[in-house]
PDB file of C-alpha atoms in Angstrom:
ATOM      1  CA  MET A   1       8.607   4.050   9.704  1.00 64.00           C
ATOM      2  CA  LEU A   2       7.198   1.035   7.912  1.00 82.00           C
ATOM      3  CA  ASN A   3       9.395  -1.876   6.778  1.00 89.00           C
ATOM      4  CA  ILE A   4       9.539  -1.802   2.962  1.00 92.00           C
ATOM      5  CA  GLU A   5      11.081  -4.649   0.964  1.00 94.00           C
ATOM      6  CA  ILE A   6      12.007  -3.561  -2.572  1.00 94.00           C
ATOM      7  CA  SER A   7      12.886  -5.950  -5.382  1.00 95.00           C
ATOM      8  CA  ALA A   8      13.050  -5.842  -9.167  1.00 94.00           C
ATOM      9  CA  ARG A   9      12.615  -8.083 -12.182  1.00 92.00           C
ATOM     10  CA  HIS A  10      14.299  -7.444 -15.532  1.00 88.00           C
ATOM     11  CA  MET A  11      15.897  -4.189 -14.382  1.00 90.00           C
ATOM     12  CA  GLU A  12      18.096  -2.341 -11.880  1.00 91.00           C
ATOM     13  CA  ILE A  13      16.664  -0.206  -9.087  1.00 92.00           C
ATOM     14  CA  THR A  14      18.289   3.211  -8.855  1.00 93.00           C
ATOM     15  CA  ASP A  15      18.916   5.018  -5.583  1.00 95.00           C
ATOM     16  CA  SER A  16      16.413   7.707  -6.558  1.00 95.00           C
ATOM     17  CA  MET A  17      13.714   5.073  -7.188  1.00 94.00           C
ATOM     18  CA  ARG A  18      14.458   3.472  -3.825  1.00 95.00           C
ATOM     19  CA  SER A  19      14.376   6.774  -1.927  1.00 95.00           C
ATOM     20  CA  TYR A  20      11.198   7.944  -3.714  1.00 96.00           C
ATOM     21  CA  THR A  21       9.477   4.651  -2.899  1.00 95.00           C
ATOM     22  CA  ASN A  22      10.471   4.892   0.768  1.00 93.00           C
ATOM     23  CA  ALA A  23       9.365   8.532   0.962  1.00 94.00           C
ATOM     24  CA  LYS A  24       5.984   7.872  -0.682  1.00 94.00           C
ATOM     25  CA  LEU A  25       5.070   4.532   0.869  1.00 93.00           C
ATOM     26  CA  GLY A  26       6.874   4.741   4.209  1.00 90.00           C
ATOM     27  CA  PRO A  27       4.116   6.753   5.929  1.00 88.00           C
ATOM     28  CA  MET A  28       1.414   4.186   5.003  1.00 86.00           C
ATOM     29  CA  GLY A  29       1.470   2.934   8.584  1.00 81.00           C
ATOM     30  CA  LYS A  30      -0.257   6.116   9.727  1.00 83.00           C
ATOM     31  CA  TYR A  31      -3.413   5.095   7.857  1.00 79.00           C
ATOM     32  CA  LEU A  32      -3.605   1.708   9.522  1.00 79.00           C
ATOM     33  CA  ARG A  33      -1.258   0.650  12.319  1.00 82.00           C
ATOM     34  CA  SER A  34      -1.649  -3.046  11.633  1.00 82.00           C
ATOM     35  CA  VAL A  35       0.316  -2.789   8.350  1.00 88.00           C
ATOM     36  CA  SER A  36       3.398  -4.813   9.225  1.00 87.00           C
ATOM     37  CA  ARG A  37       5.346  -4.378   5.975  1.00 90.00           C
ATOM     38  CA  LEU A  38       5.127  -3.547   2.289  1.00 94.00           C
ATOM     39  CA  THR A  39       6.645  -5.627  -0.479  1.00 95.00           C
ATOM     40  CA  VAL A  40       7.332  -3.559  -3.598  1.00 96.00           C
ATOM     41  CA  THR A  41       8.317  -5.169  -6.901  1.00 96.00           C
ATOM     42  CA  PHE A  42       9.424  -3.188  -9.927  1.00 96.00           C
ATOM     43  CA  ASP A  43       9.233  -4.797 -13.359  1.00 95.00           C
ATOM     44  CA  SER A  44      10.160  -3.384 -16.728  1.00 90.00           C
ATOM     45  CA  LYS A  45       8.111  -5.224 -19.322  1.00 78.00           C
ATOM     46  CA  SER A  46       9.530  -3.087 -22.108  1.00 83.00           C
ATOM     47  CA  PRO A  47      11.544   0.132 -22.366  1.00 83.00           C
ATOM     48  CA  ILE A  48       8.301   2.130 -22.406  1.00 87.00           C
ATOM     49  CA  GLN A  49       6.012   0.107 -20.116  1.00 91.00           C
ATOM     50  CA  HIS A  50       6.735  -0.396 -16.422  1.00 92.00           C
ATOM     51  CA  LEU A  51       4.882  -2.244 -13.673  1.00 95.00           C
ATOM     52  CA  VAL A  52       4.895  -1.677  -9.916  1.00 96.00           C
ATOM     53  CA  GLU A  53       3.294  -4.219  -7.601  1.00 96.00           C
ATOM     54  CA  VAL A  54       2.831  -3.517  -3.896  1.00 96.00           C
ATOM     55  CA  ILE A  55       1.655  -6.046  -1.333  1.00 95.00           C
ATOM     56  CA  ALA A  56       0.564  -4.570   1.990  1.00 93.00           C
ATOM     57  CA  HIS A  57       0.907  -7.204   4.709  1.00 92.00           C
ATOM     58  CA  ILE A  58      -1.751  -6.449   7.341  1.00 89.00           C
ATOM     59  CA  ASP A  59      -2.045  -8.196  10.698  1.00 87.00           C
ATOM     60  CA  ASN A  60      -5.358 -10.066  11.145  1.00 83.00           C
ATOM     61  CA  HIS A  61      -6.548  -9.096   7.663  1.00 84.00           C
ATOM     62  CA  GLU A  62      -6.079 -10.162   4.060  1.00 90.00           C
ATOM     63  CA  ASN A  63      -3.096  -8.712   2.248  1.00 92.00           C
ATOM     64  CA  ILE A  64      -3.812  -5.874  -0.143  1.00 93.00           C
ATOM     65  CA  ILE A  65      -2.227  -6.243  -3.579  1.00 96.00           C
ATOM     66  CA  VAL A  66      -2.048  -3.259  -5.915  1.00 96.00           C
ATOM     67  CA  LYS A  67      -0.528  -3.342  -9.418  1.00 96.00           C
ATOM     68  CA  LYS A  68      -0.124  -0.337 -11.695  1.00 96.00           C
ATOM     69  CA  GLU A  69       1.445   0.098 -15.125  1.00 94.00           C
ATOM     70  CA  ASP A  70       2.694   3.320 -16.649  1.00 94.00           C
ATOM     71  CA  LYS A  71       5.447   4.758 -18.806  1.00 93.00           C
ATOM     72  CA  ASP A  72       7.077   6.189 -15.681  1.00 92.00           C
ATOM     73  CA  PHE A  73       7.982   4.362 -12.464  1.00 91.00           C
ATOM     74  CA  TYR A  74       7.363   7.457 -10.377  1.00 94.00           C
ATOM     75  CA  ALA A  75       3.825   7.756 -11.762  1.00 95.00           C
ATOM     76  CA  CYS A  76       3.254   4.087 -10.893  1.00 95.00           C
ATOM     77  CA  ILE A  77       4.350   4.714  -7.309  1.00 96.00           C
ATOM     78  CA  ASP A  78       2.032   7.743  -7.084  1.00 96.00           C
ATOM     79  CA  LYS A  79      -0.918   5.706  -8.362  1.00 96.00           C
ATOM     80  CA  VAL A  80      -0.181   2.806  -5.998  1.00 96.00           C
ATOM     81  CA  HIS A  81       0.131   5.270  -3.095  1.00 95.00           C
ATOM     82  CA  ASP A  82      -3.293   6.784  -3.823  1.00 96.00           C
ATOM     83  CA  ILE A  83      -5.008   3.393  -4.052  1.00 96.00           C
ATOM     84  CA  LEU A  84      -3.329   2.044  -0.902  1.00 94.00           C
ATOM     85  CA  GLU A  85      -4.193   5.191   1.029  1.00 92.00           C
ATOM     86  CA  LYS A  86      -7.847   4.836   0.057  1.00 94.00           C
ATOM     87  CA  ARG A  87      -8.055   1.099   0.843  1.00 92.00           C
ATOM     88  CA  LEU A  88      -6.257   1.390   4.195  1.00 89.00           C
ATOM     89  CA  THR A  89      -8.505   4.284   5.211  1.00 89.00           C
ATOM     90  CA  GLN A  90     -11.573   2.202   4.289  1.00 90.00           C
ATOM     91  CA  ILE A  91     -10.354  -0.686   6.445  1.00 87.00           C
ATOM     92  CA  LYS A  92      -9.669   1.674   9.349  1.00 84.00           C
ATOM     93  CA  GLU A  93     -13.111   3.299   9.083  1.00 87.00           C
ATOM     94  CA  LYS A  94     -14.795  -0.088   8.870  1.00 83.00           C
ATOM     95  CA  SER A  95     -13.083  -1.268  12.053  1.00 75.00           C
ATOM     96  CA  LYS A  96     -14.061   1.993  13.814  1.00 74.00           C
ATOM     97  CA  ASP A  97     -17.687   1.459  12.803  1.00 68.00           C
ATOM     98  CA  LYS A  98     -17.640  -2.093  14.195  1.00 64.00           C
ATOM     99  CA  ARG A  99     -16.246  -0.838  17.516  1.00 61.00           C
ATOM    100  CA  ARG A 100     -18.894   1.895  17.694  1.00 61.00           C
ATOM    101  CA  GLN A 101     -21.694  -0.586  17.017  1.00 63.00           C
ATOM    102  CA  SER A 102     -20.441  -3.031  19.665  1.00 59.00           C
ATOM    103  CA  SER A 103     -20.169  -0.267  22.291  1.00 57.00           C
ATOM    104  CA  ARG A 104     -23.678   0.979  21.422  1.00 54.00           C
ATOM    105  CA  SER A 105     -25.175  -2.502  21.730  1.00 54.00           C
ATOM    106  CA  ALA A 106     -23.415  -3.001  25.074  1.00 50.00           C
ATOM    107  CA  ALA A 107     -24.872   0.294  26.341  1.00 49.00           C
ATOM    108  CA  ILE A 108     -28.370  -0.701  25.196  1.00 54.00           C
ATOM    109  CA  GLU A 109     -28.146  -4.087  26.937  1.00 53.00           C
ATOM    110  CA  GLU A 110     -27.260  -2.494  30.286  1.00 54.00           C
TER     111      GLU A 110
END
């Protein structure tokens, strides 16, 4: 399971928010093994507008930062999950393509 650091600004994090975040974002490592940890920050700008920011720390790659606002924290987590899943899959596919191209060029040179 992935190391997830959860913090909050201007609010308290409930146990259900913490467990939902871990359940949703914990499996992100399966999309790209080089994700070392996730930093999740909850912020309540107003009683009806909430912000979730997730920073995916990736070895040998730039960090991915995703921010989403919504009326509901759980909806924010769902949106962040979908975006992270897509971006991590893109990075993984890109690295696979590079490996395929390098093995093809090595076979051609021989």
